[in-house]
Coordinates of N, CA and C in Angstrom, one line a residue:
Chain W
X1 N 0.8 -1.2 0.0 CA 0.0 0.0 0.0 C 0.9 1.2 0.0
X2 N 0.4 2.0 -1.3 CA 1.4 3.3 -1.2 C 1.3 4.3 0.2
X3 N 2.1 5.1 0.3 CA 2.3 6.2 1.5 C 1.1 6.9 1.0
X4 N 1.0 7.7 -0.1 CA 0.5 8.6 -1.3 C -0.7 8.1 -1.4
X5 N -2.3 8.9 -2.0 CA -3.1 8.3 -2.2 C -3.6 9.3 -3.2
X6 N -3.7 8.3 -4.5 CA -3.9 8.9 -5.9 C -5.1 8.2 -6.3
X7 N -6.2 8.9 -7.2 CA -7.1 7.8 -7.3 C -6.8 7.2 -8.7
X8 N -7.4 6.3 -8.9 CA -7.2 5.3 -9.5 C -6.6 5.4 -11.1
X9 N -7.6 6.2 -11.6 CA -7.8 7.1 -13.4 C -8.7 8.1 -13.0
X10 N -7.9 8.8 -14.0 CA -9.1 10.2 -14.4 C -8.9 10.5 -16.3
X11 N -9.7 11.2 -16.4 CA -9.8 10.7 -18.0 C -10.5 12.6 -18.7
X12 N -10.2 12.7 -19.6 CA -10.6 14.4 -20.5 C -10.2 13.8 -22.1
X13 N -11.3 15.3 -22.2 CA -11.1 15.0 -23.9 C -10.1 15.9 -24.4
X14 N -9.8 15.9 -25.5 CA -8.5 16.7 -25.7 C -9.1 18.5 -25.8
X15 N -8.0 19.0 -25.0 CA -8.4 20.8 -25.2 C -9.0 20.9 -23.1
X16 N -9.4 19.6 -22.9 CA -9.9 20.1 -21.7 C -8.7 20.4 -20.9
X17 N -9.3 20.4 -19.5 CA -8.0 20.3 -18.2 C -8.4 19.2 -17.3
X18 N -7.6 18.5 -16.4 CA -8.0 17.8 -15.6 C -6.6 17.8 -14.6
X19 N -7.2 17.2 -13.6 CA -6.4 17.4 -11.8 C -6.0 16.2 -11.4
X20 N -4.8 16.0 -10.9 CA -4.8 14.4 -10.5 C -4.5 14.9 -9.1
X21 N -5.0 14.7 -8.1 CA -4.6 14.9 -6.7 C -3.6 13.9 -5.9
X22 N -2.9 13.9 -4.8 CA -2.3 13.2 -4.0 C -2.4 13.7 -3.0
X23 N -2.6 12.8 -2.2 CA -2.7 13.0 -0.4 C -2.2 12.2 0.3
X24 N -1.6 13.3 1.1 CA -0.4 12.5 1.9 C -0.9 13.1 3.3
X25 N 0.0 13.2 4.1 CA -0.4 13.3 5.9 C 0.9 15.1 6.0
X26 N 0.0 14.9 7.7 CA 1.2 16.5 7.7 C 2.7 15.9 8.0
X27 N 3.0 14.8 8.0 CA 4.3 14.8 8.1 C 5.0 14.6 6.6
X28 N 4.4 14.7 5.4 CA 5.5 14.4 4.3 C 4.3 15.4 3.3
X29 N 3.5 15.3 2.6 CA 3.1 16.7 1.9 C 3.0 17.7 2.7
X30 N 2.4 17.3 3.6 CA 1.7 18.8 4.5 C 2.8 19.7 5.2
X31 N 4.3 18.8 5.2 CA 4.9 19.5 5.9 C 6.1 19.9 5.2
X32 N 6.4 19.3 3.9 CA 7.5 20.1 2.9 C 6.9 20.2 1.5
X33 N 7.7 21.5 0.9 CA 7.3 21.7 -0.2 C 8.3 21.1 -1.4
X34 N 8.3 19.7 -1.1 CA 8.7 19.3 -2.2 C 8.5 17.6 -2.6
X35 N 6.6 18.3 -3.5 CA 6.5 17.3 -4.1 C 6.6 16.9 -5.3
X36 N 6.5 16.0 -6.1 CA 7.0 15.8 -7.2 C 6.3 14.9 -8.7
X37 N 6.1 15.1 -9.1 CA 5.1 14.5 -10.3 C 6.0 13.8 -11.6
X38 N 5.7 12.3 -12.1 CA 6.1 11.6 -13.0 C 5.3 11.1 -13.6
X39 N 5.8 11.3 -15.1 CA 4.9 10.6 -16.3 C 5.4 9.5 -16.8
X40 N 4.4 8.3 -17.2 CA 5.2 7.0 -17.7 C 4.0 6.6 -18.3
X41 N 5.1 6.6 -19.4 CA 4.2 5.9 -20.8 C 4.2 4.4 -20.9
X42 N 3.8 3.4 -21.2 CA 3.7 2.0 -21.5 C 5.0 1.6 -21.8
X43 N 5.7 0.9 -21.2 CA 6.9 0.2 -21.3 C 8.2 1.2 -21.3
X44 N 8.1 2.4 -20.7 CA 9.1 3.4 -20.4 C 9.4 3.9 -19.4
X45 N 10.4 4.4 -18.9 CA 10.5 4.6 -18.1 C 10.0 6.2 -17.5
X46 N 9.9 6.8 -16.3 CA 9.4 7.7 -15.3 C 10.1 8.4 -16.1
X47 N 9.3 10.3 -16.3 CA 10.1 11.1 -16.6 C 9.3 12.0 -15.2
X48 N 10.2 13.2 -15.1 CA 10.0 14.3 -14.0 C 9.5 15.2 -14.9
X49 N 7.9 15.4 -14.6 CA 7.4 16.6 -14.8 C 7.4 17.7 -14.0
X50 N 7.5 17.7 -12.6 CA 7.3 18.6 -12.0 C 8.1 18.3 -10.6
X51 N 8.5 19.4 -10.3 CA 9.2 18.7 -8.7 C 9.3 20.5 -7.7
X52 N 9.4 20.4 -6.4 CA 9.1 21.2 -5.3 C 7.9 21.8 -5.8
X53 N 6.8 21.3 -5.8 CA 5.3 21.4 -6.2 C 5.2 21.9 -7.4
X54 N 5.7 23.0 -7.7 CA 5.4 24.0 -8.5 C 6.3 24.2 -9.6
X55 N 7.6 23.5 -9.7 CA 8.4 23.3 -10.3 C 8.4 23.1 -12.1
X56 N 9.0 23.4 -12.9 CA 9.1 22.5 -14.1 C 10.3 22.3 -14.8
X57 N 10.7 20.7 -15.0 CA 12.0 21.4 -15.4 C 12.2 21.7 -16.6
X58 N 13.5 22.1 -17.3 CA 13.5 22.5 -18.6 C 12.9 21.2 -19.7
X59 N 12.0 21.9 -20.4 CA 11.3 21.1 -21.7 C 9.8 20.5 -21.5
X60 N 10.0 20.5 -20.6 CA 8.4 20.2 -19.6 C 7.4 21.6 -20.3
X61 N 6.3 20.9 -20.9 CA 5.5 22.0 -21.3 C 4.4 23.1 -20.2
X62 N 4.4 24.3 -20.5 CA 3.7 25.1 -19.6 C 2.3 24.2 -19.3
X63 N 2.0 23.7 -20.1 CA -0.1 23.0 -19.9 C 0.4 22.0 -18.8
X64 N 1.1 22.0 -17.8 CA 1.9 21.2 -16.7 C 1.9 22.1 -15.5
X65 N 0.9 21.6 -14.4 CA 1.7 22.4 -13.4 C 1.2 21.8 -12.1
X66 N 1.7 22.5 -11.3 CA 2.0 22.1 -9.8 C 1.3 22.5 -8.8
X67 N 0.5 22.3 -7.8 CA -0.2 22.9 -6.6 C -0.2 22.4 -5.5
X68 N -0.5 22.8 -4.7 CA -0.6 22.0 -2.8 C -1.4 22.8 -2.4
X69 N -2.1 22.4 -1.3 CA -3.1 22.6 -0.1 C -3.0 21.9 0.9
X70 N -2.4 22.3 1.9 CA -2.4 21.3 3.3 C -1.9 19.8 2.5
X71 N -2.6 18.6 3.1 CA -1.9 17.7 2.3 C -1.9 17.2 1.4
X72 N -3.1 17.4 1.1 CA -2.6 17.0 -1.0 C -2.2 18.2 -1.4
X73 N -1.8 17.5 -2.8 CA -0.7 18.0 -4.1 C -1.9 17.4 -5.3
X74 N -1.7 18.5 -6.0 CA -2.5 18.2 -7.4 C -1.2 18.4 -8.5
X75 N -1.5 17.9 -9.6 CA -0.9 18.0 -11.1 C -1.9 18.4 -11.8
X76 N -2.1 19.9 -12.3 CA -3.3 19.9 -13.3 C -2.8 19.9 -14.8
X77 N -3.1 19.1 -16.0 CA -2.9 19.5 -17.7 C -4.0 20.1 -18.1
X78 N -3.0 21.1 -18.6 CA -4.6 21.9 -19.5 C -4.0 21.7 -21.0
X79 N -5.1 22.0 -21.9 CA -5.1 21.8 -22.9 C -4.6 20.7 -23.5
X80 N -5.0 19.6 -22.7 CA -5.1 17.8 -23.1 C -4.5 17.4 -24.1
X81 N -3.8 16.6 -24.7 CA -3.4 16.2 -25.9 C -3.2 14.6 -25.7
X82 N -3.5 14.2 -26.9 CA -3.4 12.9 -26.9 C -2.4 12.3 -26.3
X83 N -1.1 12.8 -26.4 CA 0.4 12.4 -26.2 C 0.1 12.2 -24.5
X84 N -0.7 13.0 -23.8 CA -0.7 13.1 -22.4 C -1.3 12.0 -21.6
X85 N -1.9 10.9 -22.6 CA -2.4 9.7 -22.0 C -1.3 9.3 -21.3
X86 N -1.1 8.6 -20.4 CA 0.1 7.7 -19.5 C -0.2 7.5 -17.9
X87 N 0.6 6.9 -17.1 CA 0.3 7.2 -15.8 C 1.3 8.1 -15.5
X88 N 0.4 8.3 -14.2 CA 1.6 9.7 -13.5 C 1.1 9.6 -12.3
X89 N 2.6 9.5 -11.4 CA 2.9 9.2 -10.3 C 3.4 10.8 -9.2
X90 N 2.9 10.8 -8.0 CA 3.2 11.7 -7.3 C 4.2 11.0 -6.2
X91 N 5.2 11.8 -6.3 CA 6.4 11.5 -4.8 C 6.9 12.4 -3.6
X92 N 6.4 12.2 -2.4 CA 6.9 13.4 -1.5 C 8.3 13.4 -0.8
X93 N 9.1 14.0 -0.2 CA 9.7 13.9 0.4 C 9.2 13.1 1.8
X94 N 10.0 12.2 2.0 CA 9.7 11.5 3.4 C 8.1 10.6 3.4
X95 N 7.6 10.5 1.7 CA 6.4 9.9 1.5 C 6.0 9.0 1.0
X96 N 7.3 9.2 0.1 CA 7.1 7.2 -0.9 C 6.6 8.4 -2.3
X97 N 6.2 7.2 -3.0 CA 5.6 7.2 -4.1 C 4.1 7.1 -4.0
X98 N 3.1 7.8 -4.7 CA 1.9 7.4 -4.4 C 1.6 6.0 -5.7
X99 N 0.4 5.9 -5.6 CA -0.1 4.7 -6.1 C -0.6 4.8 -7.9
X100 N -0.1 6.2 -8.3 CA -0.6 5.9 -9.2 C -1.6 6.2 -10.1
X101 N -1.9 7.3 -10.8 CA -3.4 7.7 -11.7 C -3.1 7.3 -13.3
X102 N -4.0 6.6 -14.0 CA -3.9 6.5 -15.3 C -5.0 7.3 -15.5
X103 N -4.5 8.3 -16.8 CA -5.1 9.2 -17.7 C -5.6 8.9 -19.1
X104 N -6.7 9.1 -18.8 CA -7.0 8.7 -20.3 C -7.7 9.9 -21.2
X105 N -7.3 10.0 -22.4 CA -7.7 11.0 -23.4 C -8.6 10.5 -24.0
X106 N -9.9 11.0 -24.2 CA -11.1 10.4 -24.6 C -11.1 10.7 -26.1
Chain M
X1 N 24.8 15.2 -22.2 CA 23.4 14.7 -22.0 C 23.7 13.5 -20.5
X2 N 22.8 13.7 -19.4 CA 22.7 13.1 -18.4 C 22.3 11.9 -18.9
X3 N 23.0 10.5 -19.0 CA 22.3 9.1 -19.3 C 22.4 8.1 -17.8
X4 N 21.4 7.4 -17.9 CA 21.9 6.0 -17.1 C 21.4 4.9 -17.4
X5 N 22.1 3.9 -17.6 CA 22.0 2.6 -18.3 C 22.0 1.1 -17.7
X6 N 21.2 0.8 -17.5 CA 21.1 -0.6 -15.8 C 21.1 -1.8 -17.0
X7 N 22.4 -2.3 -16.5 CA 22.4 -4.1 -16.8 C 22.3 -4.9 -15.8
X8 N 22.3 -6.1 -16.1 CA 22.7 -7.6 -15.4 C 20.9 -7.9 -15.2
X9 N 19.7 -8.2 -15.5 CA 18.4 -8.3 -15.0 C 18.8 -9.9 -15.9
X10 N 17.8 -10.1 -15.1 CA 17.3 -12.0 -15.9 C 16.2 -12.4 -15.3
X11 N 16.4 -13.6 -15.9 CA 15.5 -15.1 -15.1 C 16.5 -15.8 -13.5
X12 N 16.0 -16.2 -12.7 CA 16.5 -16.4 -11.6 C 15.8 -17.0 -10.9
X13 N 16.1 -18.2 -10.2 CA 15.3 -19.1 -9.3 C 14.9 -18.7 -8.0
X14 N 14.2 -18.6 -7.4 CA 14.0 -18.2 -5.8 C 14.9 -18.5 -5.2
X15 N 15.7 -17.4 -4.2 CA 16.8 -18.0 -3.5 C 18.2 -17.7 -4.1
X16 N 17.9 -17.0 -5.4 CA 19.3 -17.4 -6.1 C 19.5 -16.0 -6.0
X17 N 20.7 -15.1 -6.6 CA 21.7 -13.8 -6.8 C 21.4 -13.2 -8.2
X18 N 21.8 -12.3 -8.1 CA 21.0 -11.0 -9.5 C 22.8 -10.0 -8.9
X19 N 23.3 -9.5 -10.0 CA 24.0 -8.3 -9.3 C 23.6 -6.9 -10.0
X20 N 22.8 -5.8 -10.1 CA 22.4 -4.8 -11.2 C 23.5 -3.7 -11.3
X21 N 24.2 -3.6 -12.3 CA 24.7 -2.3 -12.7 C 24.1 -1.1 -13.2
X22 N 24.8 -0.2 -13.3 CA 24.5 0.8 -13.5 C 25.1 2.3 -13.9
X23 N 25.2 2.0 -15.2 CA 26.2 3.3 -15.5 C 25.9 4.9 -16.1
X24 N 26.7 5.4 -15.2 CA 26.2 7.2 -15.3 C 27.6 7.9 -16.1
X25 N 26.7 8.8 -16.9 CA 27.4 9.6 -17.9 C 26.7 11.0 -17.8
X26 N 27.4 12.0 -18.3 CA 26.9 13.6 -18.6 C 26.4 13.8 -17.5
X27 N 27.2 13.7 -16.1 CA 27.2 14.7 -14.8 C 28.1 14.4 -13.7
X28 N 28.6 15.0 -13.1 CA 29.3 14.8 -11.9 C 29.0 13.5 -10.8
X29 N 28.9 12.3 -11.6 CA 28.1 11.5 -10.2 C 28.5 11.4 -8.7
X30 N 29.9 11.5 -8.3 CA 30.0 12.0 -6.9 C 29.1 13.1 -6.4
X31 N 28.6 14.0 -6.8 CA 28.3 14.6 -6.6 C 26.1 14.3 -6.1
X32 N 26.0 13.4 -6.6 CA 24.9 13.2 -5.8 C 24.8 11.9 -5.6
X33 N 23.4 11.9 -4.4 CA 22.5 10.4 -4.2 C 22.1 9.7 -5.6
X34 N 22.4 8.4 -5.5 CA 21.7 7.9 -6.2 C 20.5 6.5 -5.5
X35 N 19.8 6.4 -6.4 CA 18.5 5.4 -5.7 C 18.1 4.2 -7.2
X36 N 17.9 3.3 -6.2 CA 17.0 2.4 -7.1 C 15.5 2.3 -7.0
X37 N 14.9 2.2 -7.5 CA 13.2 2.4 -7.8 C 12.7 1.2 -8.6
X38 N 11.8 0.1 -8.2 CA 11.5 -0.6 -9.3 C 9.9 -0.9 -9.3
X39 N 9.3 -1.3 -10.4 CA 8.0 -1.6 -10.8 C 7.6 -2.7 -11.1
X40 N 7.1 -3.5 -10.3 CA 6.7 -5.0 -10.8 C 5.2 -4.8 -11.6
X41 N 5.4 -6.2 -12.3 CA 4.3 -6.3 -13.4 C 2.8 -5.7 -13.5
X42 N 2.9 -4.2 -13.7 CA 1.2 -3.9 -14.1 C 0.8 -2.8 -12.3
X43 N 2.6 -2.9 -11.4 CA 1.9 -1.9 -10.4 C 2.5 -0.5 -10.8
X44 N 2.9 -0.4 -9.5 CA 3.4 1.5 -9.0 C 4.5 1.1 -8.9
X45 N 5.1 2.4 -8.7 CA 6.7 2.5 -8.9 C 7.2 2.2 -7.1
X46 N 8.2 1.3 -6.3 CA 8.7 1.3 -5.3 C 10.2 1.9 -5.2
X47 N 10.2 2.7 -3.9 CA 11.9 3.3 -3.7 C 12.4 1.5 -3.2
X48 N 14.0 1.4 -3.8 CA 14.3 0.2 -3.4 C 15.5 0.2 -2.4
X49 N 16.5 1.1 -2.7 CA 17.6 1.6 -2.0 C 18.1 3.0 -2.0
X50 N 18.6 3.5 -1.7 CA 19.3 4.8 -2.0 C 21.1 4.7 -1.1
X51 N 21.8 5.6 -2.0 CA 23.0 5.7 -1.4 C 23.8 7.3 -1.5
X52 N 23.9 7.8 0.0 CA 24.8 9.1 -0.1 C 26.1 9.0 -1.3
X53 N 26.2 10.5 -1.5 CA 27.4 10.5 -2.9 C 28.7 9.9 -2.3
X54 N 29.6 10.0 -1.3 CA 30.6 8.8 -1.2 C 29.9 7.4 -0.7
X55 N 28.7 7.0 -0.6 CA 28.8 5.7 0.2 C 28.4 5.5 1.3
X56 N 28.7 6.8 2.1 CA 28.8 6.4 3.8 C 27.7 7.0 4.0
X57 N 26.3 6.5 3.6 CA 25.0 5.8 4.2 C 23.9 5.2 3.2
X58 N 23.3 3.9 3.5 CA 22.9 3.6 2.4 C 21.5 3.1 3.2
X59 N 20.6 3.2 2.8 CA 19.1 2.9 3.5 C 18.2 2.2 2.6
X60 N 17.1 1.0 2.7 CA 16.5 0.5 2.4 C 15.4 0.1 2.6
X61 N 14.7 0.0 1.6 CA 12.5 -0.5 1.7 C 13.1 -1.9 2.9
X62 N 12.0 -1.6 4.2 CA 11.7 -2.9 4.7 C 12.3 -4.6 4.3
X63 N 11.6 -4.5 3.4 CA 11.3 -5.7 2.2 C 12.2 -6.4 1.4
X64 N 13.4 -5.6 1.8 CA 14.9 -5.9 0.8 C 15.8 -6.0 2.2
X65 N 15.6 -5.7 2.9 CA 16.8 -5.2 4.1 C 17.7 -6.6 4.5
X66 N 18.4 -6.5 4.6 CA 19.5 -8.0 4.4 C 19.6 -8.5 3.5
X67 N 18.7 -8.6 2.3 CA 18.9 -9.5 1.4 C 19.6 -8.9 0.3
X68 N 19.4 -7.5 0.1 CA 19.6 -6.8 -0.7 C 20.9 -5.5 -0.7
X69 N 21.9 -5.4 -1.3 CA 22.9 -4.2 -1.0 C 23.0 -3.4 -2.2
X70 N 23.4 -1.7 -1.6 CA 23.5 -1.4 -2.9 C 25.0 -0.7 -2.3
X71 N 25.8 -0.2 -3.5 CA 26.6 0.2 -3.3 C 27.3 1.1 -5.2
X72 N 28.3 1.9 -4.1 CA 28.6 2.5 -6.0 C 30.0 2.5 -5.7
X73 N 30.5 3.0 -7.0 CA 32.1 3.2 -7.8 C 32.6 4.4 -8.4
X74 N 32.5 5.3 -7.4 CA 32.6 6.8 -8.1 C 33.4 6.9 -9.2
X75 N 35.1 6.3 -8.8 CA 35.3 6.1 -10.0 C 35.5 5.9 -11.6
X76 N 34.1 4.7 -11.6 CA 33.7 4.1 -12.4 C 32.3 4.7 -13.0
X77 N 31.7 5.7 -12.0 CA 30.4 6.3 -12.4 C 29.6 5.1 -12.4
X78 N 29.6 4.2 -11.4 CA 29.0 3.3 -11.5 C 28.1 3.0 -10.2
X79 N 26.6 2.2 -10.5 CA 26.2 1.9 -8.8 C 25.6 0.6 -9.4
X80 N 25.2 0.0 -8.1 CA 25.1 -1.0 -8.0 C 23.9 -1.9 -7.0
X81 N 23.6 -2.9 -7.5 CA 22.2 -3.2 -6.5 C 22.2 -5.1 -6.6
X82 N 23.8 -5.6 -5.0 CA 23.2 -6.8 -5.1 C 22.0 -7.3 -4.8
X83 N 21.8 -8.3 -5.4 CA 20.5 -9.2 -5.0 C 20.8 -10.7 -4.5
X84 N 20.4 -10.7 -2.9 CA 20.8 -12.1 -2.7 C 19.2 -13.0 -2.0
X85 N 18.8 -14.0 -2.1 CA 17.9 -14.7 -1.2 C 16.4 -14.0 -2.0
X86 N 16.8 -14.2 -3.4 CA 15.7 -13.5 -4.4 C 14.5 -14.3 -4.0
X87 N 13.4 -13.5 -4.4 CA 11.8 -14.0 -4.0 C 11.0 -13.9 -5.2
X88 N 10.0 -14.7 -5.4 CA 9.4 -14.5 -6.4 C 8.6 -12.6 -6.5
X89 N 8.7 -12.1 -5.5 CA 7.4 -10.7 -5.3 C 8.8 -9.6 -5.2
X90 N 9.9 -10.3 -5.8 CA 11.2 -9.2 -6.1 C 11.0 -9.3 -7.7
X91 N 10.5 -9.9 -8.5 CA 10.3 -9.3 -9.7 C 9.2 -8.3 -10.0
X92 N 10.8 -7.7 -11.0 CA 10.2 -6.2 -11.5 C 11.4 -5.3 -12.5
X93 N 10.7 -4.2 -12.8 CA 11.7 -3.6 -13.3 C 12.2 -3.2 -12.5
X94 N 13.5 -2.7 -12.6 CA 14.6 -2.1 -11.8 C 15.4 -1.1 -12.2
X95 N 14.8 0.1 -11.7 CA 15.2 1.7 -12.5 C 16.6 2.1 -11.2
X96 N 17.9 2.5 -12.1 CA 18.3 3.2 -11.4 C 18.4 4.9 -11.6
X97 N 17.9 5.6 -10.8 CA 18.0 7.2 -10.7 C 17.9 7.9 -10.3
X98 N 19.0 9.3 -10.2 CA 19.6 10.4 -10.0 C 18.4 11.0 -9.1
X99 N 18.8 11.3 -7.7 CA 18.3 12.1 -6.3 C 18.9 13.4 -6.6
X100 N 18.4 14.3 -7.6 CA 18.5 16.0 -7.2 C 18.7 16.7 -6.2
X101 N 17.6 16.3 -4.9 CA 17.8 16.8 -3.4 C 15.9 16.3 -3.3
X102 N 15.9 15.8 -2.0 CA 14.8 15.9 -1.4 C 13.9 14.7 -2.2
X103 N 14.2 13.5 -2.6 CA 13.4 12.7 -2.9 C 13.3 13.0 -4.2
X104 N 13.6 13.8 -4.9 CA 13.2 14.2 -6.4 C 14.3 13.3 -7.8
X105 N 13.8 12.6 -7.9 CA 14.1 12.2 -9.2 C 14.5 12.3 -10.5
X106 N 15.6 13.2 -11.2 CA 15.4 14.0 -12.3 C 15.6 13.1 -13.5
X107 N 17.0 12.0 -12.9 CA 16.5 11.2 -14.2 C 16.8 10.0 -14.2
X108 N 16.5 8.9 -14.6 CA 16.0 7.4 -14.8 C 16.9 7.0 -15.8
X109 N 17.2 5.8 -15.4 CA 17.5 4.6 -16.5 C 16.5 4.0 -17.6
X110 N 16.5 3.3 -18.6 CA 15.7 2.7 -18.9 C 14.8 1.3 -18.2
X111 N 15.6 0.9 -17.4 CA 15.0 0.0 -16.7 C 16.1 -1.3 -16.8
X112 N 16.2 -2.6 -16.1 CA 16.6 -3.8 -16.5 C 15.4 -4.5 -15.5
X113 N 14.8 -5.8 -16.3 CA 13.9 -6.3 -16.1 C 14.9 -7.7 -14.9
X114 N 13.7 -7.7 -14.1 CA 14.4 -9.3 -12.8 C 13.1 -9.9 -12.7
X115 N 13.1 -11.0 -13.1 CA 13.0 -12.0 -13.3 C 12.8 -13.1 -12.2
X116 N 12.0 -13.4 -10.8 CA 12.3 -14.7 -10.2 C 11.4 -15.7 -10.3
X117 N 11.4 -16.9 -10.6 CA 10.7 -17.6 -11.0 C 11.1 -19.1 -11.3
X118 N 10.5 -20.2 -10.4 CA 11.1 -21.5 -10.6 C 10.7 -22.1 -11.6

């Protein structure tokens, strides 16, 4: 059982936005700001979208971004694109890995 | 260009040895933690080990602790992840990758696949 709790899938049509949330406790979201978001496509490996919540690194597109509230952490994509189907995984400091959301582009 | 490249994965009997390599190019590797991370068939991604940039502290998931060592070769840009007293619920992929600071992950191997299975 992950540390992290992501729900299962969430799914948009292309152009929309959608939110993947993680929740963690106040000792690892709630209590540093550095959480972190991964995308993994079918038989590839984890890339870093996003890291110290809000973060992007270079090449990472703006429709990518980062938020927190107490203990969850969200990843929102706006303006959907097909390519953005994959899972994506959130990681805290001191939290593990959470469990996981597949995205699906309708 | 920052690469990392994990060999040695297979088929392997329960009980038996696995040793994983792992080699880093296009960055300072003394200079940071590195960690293993791996995904067994169809789950989530698990932290497996991690090791300070000389060595001197290395920490592990529960679920590996004794059976499992990691260790690196600064001068070889190299780390490493034995596997001893393999289990069948130890197959998985097995990512090694670059600790930025603070649990963050910037970049990944492609994976080598392990295999236990009688």
């Amino acid at each position: 059982q992950s540390a992290l709790t992501q729900p299962h899938s969430v799914s948009g049509s292309p152009g929309q936005s959608v939110a993947i949330s993680c929740t963690g406790t106040s000792n690892d979201v709630g209590r540093y700001n550095y959480v972190s978001w991964y995308q993994q496509h079918p038989g590839k490996a984890p890339k870093l979208m996003i890291y110290d919540v809000t973060k992007r690194p270079s090449g990472v597109p703006d429709r990518f971004s980062g938020s927190k509230s107490g203990n969850t952490a969200s990843l929102t994509i706006s303006g959907l694109q097909a390519e953005d189907e994959a899972d994506y995984y959130c990681s805290s400091f001191a939290g593990g890995f959470g469990g996981g959301t597949k995205l699906t582009v309708l | 260009e920052v690469q990392l490249m994990e060999t040695g994965g297979g088929l392997v009997q329960p009980g038996g040895s696995l040793r994983l390599s792992c080699a880093a190019s296009g960055f300072t590797f003394s200079n940071y933690w590195m960690r293993w991370v791996r995904q067994a068939p169809g789950k989530g991604l698990e932290w497996v080990a991690n090791i300070k940039e000389d060595g001197s502290e290395k920490y592990y998931v529960d679920s590996v602790r004794g059976r499992i060592t990691i260790s690196r070769d600064n001068a070889e840009n190299s780390l490493y992840l034995q596997m001893n007293s393999l289990r069948v619920e130890d197959t998985a992929v097995y990512y090694c990758a670059r600790d930025s600071g603070y649990e963050t992950y910037d970049y990944w191997g492609q994976g080598t696949l392990v295999t236990v299975s009688s």
